[in-house]
Short mmCIF file of C-alpha atoms (C1' of nucleotides) in Angstrom, two decimals:
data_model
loop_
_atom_site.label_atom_id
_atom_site.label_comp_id
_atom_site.label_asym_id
_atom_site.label_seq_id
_atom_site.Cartn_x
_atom_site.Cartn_y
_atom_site.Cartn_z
CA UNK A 1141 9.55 42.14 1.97
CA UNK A 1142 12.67 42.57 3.28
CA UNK A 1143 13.44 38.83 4.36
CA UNK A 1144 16.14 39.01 7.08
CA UNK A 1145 19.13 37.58 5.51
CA UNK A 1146 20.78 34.44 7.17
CA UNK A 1147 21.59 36.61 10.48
CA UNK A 1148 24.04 33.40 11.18
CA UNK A 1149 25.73 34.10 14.29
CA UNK A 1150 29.26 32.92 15.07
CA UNK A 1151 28.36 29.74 15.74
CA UNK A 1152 26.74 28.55 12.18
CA UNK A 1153 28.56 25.22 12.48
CA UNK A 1154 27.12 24.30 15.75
CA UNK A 1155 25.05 21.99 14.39
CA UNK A 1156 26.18 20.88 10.71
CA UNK A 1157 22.33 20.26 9.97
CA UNK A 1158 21.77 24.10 9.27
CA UNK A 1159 24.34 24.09 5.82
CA UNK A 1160 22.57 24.17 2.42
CA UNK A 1161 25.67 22.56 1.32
CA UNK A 1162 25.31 19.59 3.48
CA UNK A 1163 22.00 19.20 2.26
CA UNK A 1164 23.11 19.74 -1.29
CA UNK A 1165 26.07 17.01 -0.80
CA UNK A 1166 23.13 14.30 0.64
CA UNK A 1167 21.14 14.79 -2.02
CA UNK A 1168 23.82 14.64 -4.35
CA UNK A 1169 24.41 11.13 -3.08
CA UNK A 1170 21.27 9.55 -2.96
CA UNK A 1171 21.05 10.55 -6.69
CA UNK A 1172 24.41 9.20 -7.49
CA UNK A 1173 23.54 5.76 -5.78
CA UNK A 1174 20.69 5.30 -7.55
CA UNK A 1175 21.92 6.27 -10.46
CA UNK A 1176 25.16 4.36 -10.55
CA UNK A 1177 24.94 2.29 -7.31
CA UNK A 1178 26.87 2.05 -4.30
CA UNK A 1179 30.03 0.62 -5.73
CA UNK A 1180 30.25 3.10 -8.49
CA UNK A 1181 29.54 5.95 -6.41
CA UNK A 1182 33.13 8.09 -5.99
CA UNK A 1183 33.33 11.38 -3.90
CA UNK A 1184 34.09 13.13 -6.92
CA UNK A 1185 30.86 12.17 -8.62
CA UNK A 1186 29.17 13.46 -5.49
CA UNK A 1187 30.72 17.06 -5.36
CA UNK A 1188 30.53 17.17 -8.75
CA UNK A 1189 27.00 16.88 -9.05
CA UNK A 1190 26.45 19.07 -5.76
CA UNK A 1191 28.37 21.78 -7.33
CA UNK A 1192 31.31 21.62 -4.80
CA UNK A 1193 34.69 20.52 -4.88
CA UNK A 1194 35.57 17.13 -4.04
CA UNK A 1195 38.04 18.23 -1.26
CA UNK A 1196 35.10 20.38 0.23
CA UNK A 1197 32.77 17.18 0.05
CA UNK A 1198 35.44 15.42 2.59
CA UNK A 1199 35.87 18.08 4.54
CA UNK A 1200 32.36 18.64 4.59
CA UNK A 1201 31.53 14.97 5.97
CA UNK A 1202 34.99 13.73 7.29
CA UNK A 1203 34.66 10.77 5.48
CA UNK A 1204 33.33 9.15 2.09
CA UNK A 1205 31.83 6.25 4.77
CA UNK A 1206 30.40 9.27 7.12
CA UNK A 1207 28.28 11.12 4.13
CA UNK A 1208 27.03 7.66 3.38
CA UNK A 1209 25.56 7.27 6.70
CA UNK A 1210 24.00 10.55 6.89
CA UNK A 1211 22.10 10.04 3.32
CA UNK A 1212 21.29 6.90 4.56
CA UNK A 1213 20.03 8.66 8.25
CA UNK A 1214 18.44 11.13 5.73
CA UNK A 1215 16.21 8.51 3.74
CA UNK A 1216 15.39 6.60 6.81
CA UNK A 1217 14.07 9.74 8.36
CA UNK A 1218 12.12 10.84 5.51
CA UNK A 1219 10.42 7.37 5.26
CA UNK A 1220 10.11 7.45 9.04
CA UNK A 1221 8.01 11.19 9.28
CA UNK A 1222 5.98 9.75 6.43
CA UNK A 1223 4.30 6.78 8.80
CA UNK A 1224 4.94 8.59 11.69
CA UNK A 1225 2.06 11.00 10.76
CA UNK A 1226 -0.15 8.69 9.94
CA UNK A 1227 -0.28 6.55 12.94
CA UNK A 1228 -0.39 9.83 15.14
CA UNK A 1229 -3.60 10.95 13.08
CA UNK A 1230 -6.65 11.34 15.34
CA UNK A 1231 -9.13 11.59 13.03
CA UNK A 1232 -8.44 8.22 11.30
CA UNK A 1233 -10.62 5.22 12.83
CA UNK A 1234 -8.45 2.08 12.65
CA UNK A 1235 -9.00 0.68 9.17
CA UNK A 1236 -8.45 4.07 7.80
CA UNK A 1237 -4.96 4.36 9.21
CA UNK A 1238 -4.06 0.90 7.30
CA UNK A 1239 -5.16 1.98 4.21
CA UNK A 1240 -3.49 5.32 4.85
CA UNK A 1241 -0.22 2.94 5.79
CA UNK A 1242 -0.60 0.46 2.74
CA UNK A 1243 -0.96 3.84 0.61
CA UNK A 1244 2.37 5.81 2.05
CA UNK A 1245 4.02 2.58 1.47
CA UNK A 1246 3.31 2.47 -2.06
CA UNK A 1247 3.11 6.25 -3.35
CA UNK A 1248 5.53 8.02 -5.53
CA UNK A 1249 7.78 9.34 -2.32
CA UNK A 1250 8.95 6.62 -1.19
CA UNK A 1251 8.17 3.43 -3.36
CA UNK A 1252 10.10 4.84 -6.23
CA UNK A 1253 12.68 2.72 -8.04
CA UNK A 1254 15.78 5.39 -7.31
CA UNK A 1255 15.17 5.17 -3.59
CA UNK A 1256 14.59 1.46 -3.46
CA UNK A 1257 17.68 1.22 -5.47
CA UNK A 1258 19.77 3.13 -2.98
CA UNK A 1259 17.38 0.88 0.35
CA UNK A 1260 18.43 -1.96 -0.80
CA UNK A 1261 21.91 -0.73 -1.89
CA UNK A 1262 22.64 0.14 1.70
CA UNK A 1263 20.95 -3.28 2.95
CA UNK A 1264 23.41 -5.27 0.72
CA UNK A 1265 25.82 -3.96 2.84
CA UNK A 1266 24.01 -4.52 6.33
CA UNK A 1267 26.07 -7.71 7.59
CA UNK A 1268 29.24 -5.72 7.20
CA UNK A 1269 28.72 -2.63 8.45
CA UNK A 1270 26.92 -2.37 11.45
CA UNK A 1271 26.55 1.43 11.71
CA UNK A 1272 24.06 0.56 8.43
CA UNK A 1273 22.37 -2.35 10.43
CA UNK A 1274 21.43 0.14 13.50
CA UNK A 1275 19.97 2.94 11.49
CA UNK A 1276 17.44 0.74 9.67
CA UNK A 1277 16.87 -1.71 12.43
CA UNK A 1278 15.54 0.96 15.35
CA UNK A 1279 13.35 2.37 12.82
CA UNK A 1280 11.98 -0.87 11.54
CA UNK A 1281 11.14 -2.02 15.33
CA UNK A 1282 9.06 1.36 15.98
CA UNK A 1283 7.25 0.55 13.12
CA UNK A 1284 7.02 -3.01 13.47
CA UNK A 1285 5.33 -2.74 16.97
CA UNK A 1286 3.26 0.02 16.08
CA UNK A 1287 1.86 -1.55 13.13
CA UNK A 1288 0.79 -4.65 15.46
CA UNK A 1289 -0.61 -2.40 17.65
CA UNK A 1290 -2.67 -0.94 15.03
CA UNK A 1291 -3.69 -4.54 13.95
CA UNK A 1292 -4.72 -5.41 17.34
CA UNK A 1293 -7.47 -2.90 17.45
CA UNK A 1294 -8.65 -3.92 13.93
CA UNK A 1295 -8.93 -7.51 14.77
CA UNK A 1296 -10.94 -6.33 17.93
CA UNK A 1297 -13.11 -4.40 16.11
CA UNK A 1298 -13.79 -7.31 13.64
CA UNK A 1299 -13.73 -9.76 15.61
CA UNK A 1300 -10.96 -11.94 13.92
CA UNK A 1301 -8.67 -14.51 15.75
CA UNK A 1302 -7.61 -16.80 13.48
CA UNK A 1303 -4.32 -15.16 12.67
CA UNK A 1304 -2.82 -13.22 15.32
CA UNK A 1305 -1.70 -9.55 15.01
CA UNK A 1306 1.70 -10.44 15.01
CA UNK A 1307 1.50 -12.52 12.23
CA UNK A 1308 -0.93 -10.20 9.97
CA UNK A 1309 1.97 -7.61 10.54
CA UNK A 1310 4.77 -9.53 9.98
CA UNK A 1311 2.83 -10.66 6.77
CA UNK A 1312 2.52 -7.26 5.86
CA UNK A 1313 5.87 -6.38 6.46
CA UNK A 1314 7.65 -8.86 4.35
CA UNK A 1315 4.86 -8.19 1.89
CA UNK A 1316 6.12 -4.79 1.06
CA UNK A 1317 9.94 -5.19 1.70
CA UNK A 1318 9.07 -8.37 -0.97
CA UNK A 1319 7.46 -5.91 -3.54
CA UNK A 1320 9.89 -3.17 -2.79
CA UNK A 1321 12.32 -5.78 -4.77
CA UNK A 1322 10.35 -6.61 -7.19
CA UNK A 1323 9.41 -3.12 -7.97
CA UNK A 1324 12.99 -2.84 -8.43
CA UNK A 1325 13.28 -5.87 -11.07
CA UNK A 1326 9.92 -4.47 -13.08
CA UNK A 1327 8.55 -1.50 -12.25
CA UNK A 1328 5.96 -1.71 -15.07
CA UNK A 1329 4.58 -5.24 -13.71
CA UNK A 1330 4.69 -4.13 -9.95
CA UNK A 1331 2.76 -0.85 -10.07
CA UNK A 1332 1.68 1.23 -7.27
CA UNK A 1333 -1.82 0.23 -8.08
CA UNK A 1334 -1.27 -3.89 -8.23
CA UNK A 1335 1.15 -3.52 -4.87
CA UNK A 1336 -1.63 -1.10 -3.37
CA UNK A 1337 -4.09 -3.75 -4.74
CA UNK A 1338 -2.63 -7.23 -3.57
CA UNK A 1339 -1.93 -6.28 -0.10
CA UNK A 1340 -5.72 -4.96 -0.19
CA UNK A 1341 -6.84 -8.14 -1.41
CA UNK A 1342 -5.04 -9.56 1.57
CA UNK A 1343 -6.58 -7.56 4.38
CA UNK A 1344 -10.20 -8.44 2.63
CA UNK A 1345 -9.57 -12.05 2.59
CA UNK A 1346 -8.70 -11.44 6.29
CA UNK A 1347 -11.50 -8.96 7.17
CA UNK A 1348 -14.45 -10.22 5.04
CA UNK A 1349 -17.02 -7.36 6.31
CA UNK A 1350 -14.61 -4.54 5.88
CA UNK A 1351 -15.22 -3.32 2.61
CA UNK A 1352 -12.92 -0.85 2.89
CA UNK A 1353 -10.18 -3.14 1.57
CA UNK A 1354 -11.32 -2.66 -1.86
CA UNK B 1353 40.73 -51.12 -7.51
CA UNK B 1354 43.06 -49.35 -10.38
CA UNK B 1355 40.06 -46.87 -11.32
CA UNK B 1356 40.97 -45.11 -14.31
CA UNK B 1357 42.26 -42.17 -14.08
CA UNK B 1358 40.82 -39.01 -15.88
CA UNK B 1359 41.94 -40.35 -18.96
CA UNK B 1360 41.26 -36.17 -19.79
CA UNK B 1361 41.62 -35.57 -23.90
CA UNK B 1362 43.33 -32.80 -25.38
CA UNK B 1363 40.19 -30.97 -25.18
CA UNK B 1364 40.24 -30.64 -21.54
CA UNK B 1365 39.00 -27.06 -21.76
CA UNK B 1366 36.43 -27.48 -24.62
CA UNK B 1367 34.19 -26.76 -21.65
CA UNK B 1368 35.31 -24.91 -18.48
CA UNK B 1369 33.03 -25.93 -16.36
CA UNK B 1370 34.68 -29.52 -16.08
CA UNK B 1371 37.46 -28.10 -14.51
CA UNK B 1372 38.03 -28.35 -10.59
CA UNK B 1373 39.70 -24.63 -10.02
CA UNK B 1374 36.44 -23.04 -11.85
CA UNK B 1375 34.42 -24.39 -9.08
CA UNK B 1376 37.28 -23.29 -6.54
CA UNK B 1377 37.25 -20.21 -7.68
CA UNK B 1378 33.42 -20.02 -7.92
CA UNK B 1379 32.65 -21.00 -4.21
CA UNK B 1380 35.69 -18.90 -2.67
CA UNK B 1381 33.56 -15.83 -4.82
CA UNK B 1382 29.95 -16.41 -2.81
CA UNK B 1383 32.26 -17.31 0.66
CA UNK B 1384 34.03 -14.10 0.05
CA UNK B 1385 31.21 -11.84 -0.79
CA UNK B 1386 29.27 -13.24 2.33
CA UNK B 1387 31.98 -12.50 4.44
CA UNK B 1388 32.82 -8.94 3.51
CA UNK B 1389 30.36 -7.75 0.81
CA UNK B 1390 30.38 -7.20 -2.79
CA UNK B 1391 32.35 -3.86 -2.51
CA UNK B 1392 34.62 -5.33 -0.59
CA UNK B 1393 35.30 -8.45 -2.23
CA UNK B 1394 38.92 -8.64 -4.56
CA UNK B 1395 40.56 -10.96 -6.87
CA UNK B 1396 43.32 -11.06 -4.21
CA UNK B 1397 40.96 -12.39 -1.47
CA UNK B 1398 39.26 -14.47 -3.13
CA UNK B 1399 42.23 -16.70 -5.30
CA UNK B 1400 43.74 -17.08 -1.61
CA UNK B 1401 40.48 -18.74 -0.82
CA UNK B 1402 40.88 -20.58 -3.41
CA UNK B 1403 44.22 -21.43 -2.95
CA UNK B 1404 45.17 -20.09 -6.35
CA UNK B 1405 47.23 -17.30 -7.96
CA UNK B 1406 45.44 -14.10 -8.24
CA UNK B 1407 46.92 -14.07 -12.05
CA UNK B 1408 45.03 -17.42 -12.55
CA UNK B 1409 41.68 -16.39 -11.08
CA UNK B 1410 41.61 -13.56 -13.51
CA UNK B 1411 43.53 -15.64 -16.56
CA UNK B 1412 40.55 -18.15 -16.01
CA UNK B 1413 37.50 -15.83 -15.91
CA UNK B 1414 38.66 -13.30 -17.99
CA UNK B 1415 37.65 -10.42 -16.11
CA UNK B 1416 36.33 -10.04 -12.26
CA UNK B 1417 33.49 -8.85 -13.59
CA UNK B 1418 32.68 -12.73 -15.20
CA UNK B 1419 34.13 -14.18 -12.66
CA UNK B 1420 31.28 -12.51 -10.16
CA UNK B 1421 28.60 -13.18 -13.12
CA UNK B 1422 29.62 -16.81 -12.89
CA UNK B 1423 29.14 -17.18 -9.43
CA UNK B 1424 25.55 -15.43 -9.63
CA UNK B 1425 24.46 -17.60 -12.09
CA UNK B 1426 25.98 -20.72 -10.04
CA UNK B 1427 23.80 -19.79 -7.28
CA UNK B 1428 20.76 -18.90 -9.51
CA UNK B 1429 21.10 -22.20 -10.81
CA UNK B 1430 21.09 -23.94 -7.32
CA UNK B 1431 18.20 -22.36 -6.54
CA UNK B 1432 16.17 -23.24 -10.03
CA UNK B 1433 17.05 -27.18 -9.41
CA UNK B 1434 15.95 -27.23 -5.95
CA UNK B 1435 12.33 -25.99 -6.65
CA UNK B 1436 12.62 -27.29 -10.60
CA UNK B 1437 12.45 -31.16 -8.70
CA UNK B 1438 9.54 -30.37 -6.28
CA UNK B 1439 7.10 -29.27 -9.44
CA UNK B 1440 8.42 -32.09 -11.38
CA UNK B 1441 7.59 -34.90 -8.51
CA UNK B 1442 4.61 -36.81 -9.66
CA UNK B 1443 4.75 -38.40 -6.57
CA UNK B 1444 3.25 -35.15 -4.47
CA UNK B 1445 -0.38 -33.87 -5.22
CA UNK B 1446 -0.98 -29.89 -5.36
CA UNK B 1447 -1.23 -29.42 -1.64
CA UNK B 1448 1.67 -31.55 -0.87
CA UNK B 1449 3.93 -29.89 -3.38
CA UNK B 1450 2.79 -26.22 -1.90
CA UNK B 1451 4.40 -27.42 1.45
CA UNK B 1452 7.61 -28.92 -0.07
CA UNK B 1453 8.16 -25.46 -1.97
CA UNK B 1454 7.89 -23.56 1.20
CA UNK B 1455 10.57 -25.98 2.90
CA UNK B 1456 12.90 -25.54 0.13
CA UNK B 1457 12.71 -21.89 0.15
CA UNK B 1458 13.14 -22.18 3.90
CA UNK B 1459 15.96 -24.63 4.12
CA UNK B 1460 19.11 -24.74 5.05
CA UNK B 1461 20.78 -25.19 1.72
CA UNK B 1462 18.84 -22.25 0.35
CA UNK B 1463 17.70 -19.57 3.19
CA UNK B 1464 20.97 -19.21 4.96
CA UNK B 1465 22.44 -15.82 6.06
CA UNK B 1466 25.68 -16.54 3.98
CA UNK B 1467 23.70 -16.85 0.60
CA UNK B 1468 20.88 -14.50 1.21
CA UNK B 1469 23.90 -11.59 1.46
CA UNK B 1470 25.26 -12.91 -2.04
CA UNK B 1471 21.78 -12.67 -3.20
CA UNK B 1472 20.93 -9.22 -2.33
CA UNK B 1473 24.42 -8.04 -3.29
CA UNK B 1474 23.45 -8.87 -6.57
CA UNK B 1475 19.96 -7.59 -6.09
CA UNK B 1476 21.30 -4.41 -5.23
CA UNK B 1477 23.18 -4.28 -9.09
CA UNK B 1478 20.40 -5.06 -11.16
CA UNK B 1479 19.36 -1.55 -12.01
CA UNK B 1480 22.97 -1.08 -13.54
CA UNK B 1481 24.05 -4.46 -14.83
CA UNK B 1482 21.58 -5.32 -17.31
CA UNK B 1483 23.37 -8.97 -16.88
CA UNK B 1484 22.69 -9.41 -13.60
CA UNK B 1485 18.92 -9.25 -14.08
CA UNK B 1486 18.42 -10.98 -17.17
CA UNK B 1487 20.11 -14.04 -14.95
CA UNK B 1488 17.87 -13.74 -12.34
CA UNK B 1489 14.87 -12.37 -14.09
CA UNK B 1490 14.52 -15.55 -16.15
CA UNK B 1491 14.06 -17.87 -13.91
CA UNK B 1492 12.03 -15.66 -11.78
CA UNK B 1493 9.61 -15.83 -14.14
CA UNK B 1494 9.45 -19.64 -14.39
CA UNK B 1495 9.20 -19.72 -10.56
CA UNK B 1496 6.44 -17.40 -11.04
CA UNK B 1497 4.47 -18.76 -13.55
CA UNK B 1498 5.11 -22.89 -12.18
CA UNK B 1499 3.70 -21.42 -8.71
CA UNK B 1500 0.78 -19.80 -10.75
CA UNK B 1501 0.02 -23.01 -12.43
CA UNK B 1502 0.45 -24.89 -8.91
CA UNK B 1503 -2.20 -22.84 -7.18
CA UNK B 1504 -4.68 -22.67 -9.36
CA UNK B 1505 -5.06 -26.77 -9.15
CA UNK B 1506 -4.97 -25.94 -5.08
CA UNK B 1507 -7.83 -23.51 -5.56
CA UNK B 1508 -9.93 -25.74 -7.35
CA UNK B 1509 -9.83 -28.83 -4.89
CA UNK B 1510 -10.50 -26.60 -2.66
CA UNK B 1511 -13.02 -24.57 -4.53
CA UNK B 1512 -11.13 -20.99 -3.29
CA UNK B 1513 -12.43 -18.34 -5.37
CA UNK B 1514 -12.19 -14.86 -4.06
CA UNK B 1515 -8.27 -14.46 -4.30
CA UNK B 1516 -7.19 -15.59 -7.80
CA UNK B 1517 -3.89 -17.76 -8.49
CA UNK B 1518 -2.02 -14.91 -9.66
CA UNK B 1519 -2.88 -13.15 -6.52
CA UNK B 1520 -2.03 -15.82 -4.16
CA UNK B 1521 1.23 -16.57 -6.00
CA UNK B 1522 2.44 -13.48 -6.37
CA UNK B 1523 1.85 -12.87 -2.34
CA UNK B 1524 3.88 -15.94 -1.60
CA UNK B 1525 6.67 -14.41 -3.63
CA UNK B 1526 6.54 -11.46 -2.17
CA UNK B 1527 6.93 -12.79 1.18
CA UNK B 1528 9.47 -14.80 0.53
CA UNK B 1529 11.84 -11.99 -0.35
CA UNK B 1530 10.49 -10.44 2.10
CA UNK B 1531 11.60 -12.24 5.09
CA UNK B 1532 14.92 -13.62 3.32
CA UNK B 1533 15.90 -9.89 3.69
CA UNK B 1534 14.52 -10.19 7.11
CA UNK B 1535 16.73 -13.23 7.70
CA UNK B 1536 19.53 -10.93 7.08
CA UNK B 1537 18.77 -8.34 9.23
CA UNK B 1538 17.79 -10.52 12.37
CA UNK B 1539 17.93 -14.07 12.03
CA UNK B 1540 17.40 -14.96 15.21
CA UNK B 1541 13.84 -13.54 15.62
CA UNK B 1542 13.02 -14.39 11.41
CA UNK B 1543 13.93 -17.93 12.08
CA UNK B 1544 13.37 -20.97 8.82
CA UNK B 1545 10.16 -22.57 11.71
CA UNK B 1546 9.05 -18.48 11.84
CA UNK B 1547 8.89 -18.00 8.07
CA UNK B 1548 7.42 -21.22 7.39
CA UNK B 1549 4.71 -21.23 10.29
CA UNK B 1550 4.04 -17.40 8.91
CA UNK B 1551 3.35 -18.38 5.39
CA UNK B 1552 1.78 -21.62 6.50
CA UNK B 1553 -0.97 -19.63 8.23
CA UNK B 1554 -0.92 -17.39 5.21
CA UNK B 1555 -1.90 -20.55 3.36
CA UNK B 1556 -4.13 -22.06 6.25
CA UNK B 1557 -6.20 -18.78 6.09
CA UNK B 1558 -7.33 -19.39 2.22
CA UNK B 1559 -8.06 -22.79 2.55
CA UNK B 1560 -9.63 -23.30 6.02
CA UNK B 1561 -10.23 -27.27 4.80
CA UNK B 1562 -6.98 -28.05 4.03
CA UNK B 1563 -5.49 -29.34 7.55
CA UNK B 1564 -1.80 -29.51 6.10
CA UNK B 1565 -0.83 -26.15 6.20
CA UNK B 1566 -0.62 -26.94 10.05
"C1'" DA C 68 65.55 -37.93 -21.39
"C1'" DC C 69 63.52 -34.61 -24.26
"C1'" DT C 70 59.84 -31.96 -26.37
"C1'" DC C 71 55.96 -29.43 -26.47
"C1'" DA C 72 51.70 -27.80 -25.05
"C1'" DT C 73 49.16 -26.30 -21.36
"C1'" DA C 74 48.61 -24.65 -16.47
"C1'" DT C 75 50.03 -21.56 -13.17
"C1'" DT C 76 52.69 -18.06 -11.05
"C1'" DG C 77 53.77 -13.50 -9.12
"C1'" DA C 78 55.70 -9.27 -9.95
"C1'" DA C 79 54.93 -5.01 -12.66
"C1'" DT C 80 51.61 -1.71 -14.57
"C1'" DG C 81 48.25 1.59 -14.80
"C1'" DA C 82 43.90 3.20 -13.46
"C1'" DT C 83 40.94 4.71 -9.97
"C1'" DT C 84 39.91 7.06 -5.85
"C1'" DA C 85 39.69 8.58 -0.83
"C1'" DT C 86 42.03 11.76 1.71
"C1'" DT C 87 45.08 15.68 2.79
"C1'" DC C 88 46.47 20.29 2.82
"C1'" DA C 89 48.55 24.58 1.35
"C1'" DA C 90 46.62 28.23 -1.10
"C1'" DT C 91 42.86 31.31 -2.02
"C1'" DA C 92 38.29 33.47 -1.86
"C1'" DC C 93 35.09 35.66 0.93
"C1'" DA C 94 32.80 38.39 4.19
"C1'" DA C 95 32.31 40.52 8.54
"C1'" DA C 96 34.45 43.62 11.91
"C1'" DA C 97 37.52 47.30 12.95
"C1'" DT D 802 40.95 49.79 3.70
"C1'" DT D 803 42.91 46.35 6.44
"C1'" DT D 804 42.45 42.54 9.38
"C1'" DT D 805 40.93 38.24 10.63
"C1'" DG D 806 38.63 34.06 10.69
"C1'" DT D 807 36.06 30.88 8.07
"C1'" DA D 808 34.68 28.55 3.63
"C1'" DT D 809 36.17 26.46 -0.33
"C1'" DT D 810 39.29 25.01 -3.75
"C1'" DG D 811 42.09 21.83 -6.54
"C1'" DA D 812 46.30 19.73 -7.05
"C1'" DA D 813 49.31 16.26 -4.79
"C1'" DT D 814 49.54 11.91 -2.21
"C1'" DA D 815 49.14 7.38 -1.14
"C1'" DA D 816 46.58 3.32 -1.15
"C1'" DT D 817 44.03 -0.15 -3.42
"C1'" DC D 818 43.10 -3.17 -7.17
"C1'" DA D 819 42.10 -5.25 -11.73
"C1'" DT D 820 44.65 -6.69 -15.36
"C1'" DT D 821 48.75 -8.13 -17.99
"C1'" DC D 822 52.46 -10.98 -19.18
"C1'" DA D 823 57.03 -12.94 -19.22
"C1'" DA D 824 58.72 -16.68 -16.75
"C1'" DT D 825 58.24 -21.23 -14.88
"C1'" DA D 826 56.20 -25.60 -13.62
"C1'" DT D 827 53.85 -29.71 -15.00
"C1'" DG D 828 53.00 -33.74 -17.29
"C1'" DA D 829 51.80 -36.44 -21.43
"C1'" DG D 830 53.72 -38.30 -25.60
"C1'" DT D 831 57.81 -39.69 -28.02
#
DNA sequence: ACTCATATTGAATGATTATTCAATACAAAA
DNA sequence: TTTTGTATTGAATAATCATTCAATATGAGT
């Protein structure tokens, strides 16, 4: 029992990370975007929903454009951690770690229509704001190369070399930025199971002996 | 000589479109939203590109709101004649027509930066104007289902059987909107030759027979 | 030249919204 | 309890914009 309490010292706002209300406020956002979109999203909204006032929520951020950035940072983090893991995973052969990849893409964390709503929200705005453009591009290179890395070693292993790794990763790529979208337009058509399923069917047609690929 | 001039009736506006400032007004939309974004894009700004009164751009179209719907449906409609000619040209056999569709969607007219923002600036409204999806949801469909029809006489000249038509068709789809986004982010590297080499292997890979898909 | 209908203007209006800031609540230290 | 520094409020401000509309230009028909 007996949880120490906070025991902030005097320098709580050292690093803003460590506020509930920040959290609360980036939260608030994401929620607002996707439930009204960028355009429509107003400060006020925001506070509102995070149960703080909308003078606190600038203060709070400096700017309407700042808190935007951090959700933004937020989301692309969170995706990020979730692939992260995966390719750091010792105990997964190869294959494995693509399915494991093809799966984090397309579960219920992250391939959700809110969040793609508020991805592609933010990339909308990418050629104008270039503070948007940097956050998603560094990320996207990391897992860009590491995918193709990962590739690499599964065309060794069956010995493929008809299509390069490059290209099977760039395939996949636009693949599931492509069904993102359309996930967006009809969510009941583009499942988690026929997106899971169609990039599956892919990798089989590519990797006849693996049966793996469902 | 002495070519007759307009000779326009009294029912000059019977139907708007004929008129030269709705187009003005149309183009100077899609220019302005490429240049600074949807959020960013104003009445003001864009009846200076037009070279007309701000009063008149919004006298003419009624509200912004229409005047933005008329531009996506302008563009939508661009789109659906480029690709509605290649299906309809009796002159090209399956395989043939495959390859012309992927140069359209690649080509300059359709795949350039400038239109691909307008695009996903809509895109990025869908969820929460039910008018900008039924626009682009329609003929989505009719893309979808021609391209369905078109593969499955390419799968059986070439007697292709593990990946049905849907399958194939709805991976080329996916791509596509895949690496337009791409195009956005980093056109340089996602080049029109990249995309259509890419999916051209993607192609090449199914039907190992069929030399075309170079 | 005059009339009349339509096209076009541009200034005024009103709504929305990010941002600011003086006032207040709060909580720890004395 | 009082002091003091920080957290939070909410009302005021100022900027931006879509929309309106009375006024004017235009040009065809008489």
């Amino acid at each position: 029992m007996n949880i120490s309490p906070k025991k902030i010292s005097d320098h709580q706002l050292e690093d803003q990370e460590i506020s509930i209300n920040h959290q609360k406020l980036i939260d608030a956002t994401i929620e607002t975007i996707a439930k009204r979109g960028l355009g429509d999203t107003t400060i006020a909204q925001v506070a509102k929903k995070a149960m703080v006032s909308q003078g606190y929520a600038n203060f709070r951020f400096k700017s309407k454009e700042n808190l935007l950035l951090s959700s933004l940072k937020f989301l692309s983090d969170e995706y990020k951690n979730s692939w992260q893991r995966i390719f750091e995973d010792n105990n997964l052969d190869p294959v494995g770690r693509v399915i494991k990849i093809i799966e984090n893409d397309f579960s219920g964390k992250i391939a959700n229509r809110n969040k793609i709503a508020v991805w592609v929200s933010f990339y909308s705005e990418v050629k104008f704001r270039p503070s948007y453009l940097s956050i998603c591009q560094k990320q996207d290179e990391i897992y860009s190369s590491q995918m193709e890395k990962l590739i690499k070693e599964v065309n060794i292993l069956n010995n493929q070399s008809f299509l390069t790794p490059r290209e099977i990763s760039e395939t996949y790529l636009s693949m599931v930025d492509g069904l993102w979208q359309r996930i967006l337009f009809d969510p009941k058509m583009y499942s988690h199971v026929f997106c899971k399923d169609l990039i599956k069917k892919y990798f089989r047609n590519i990797y006849a002996d693996e049966k793996r690929f469902v």
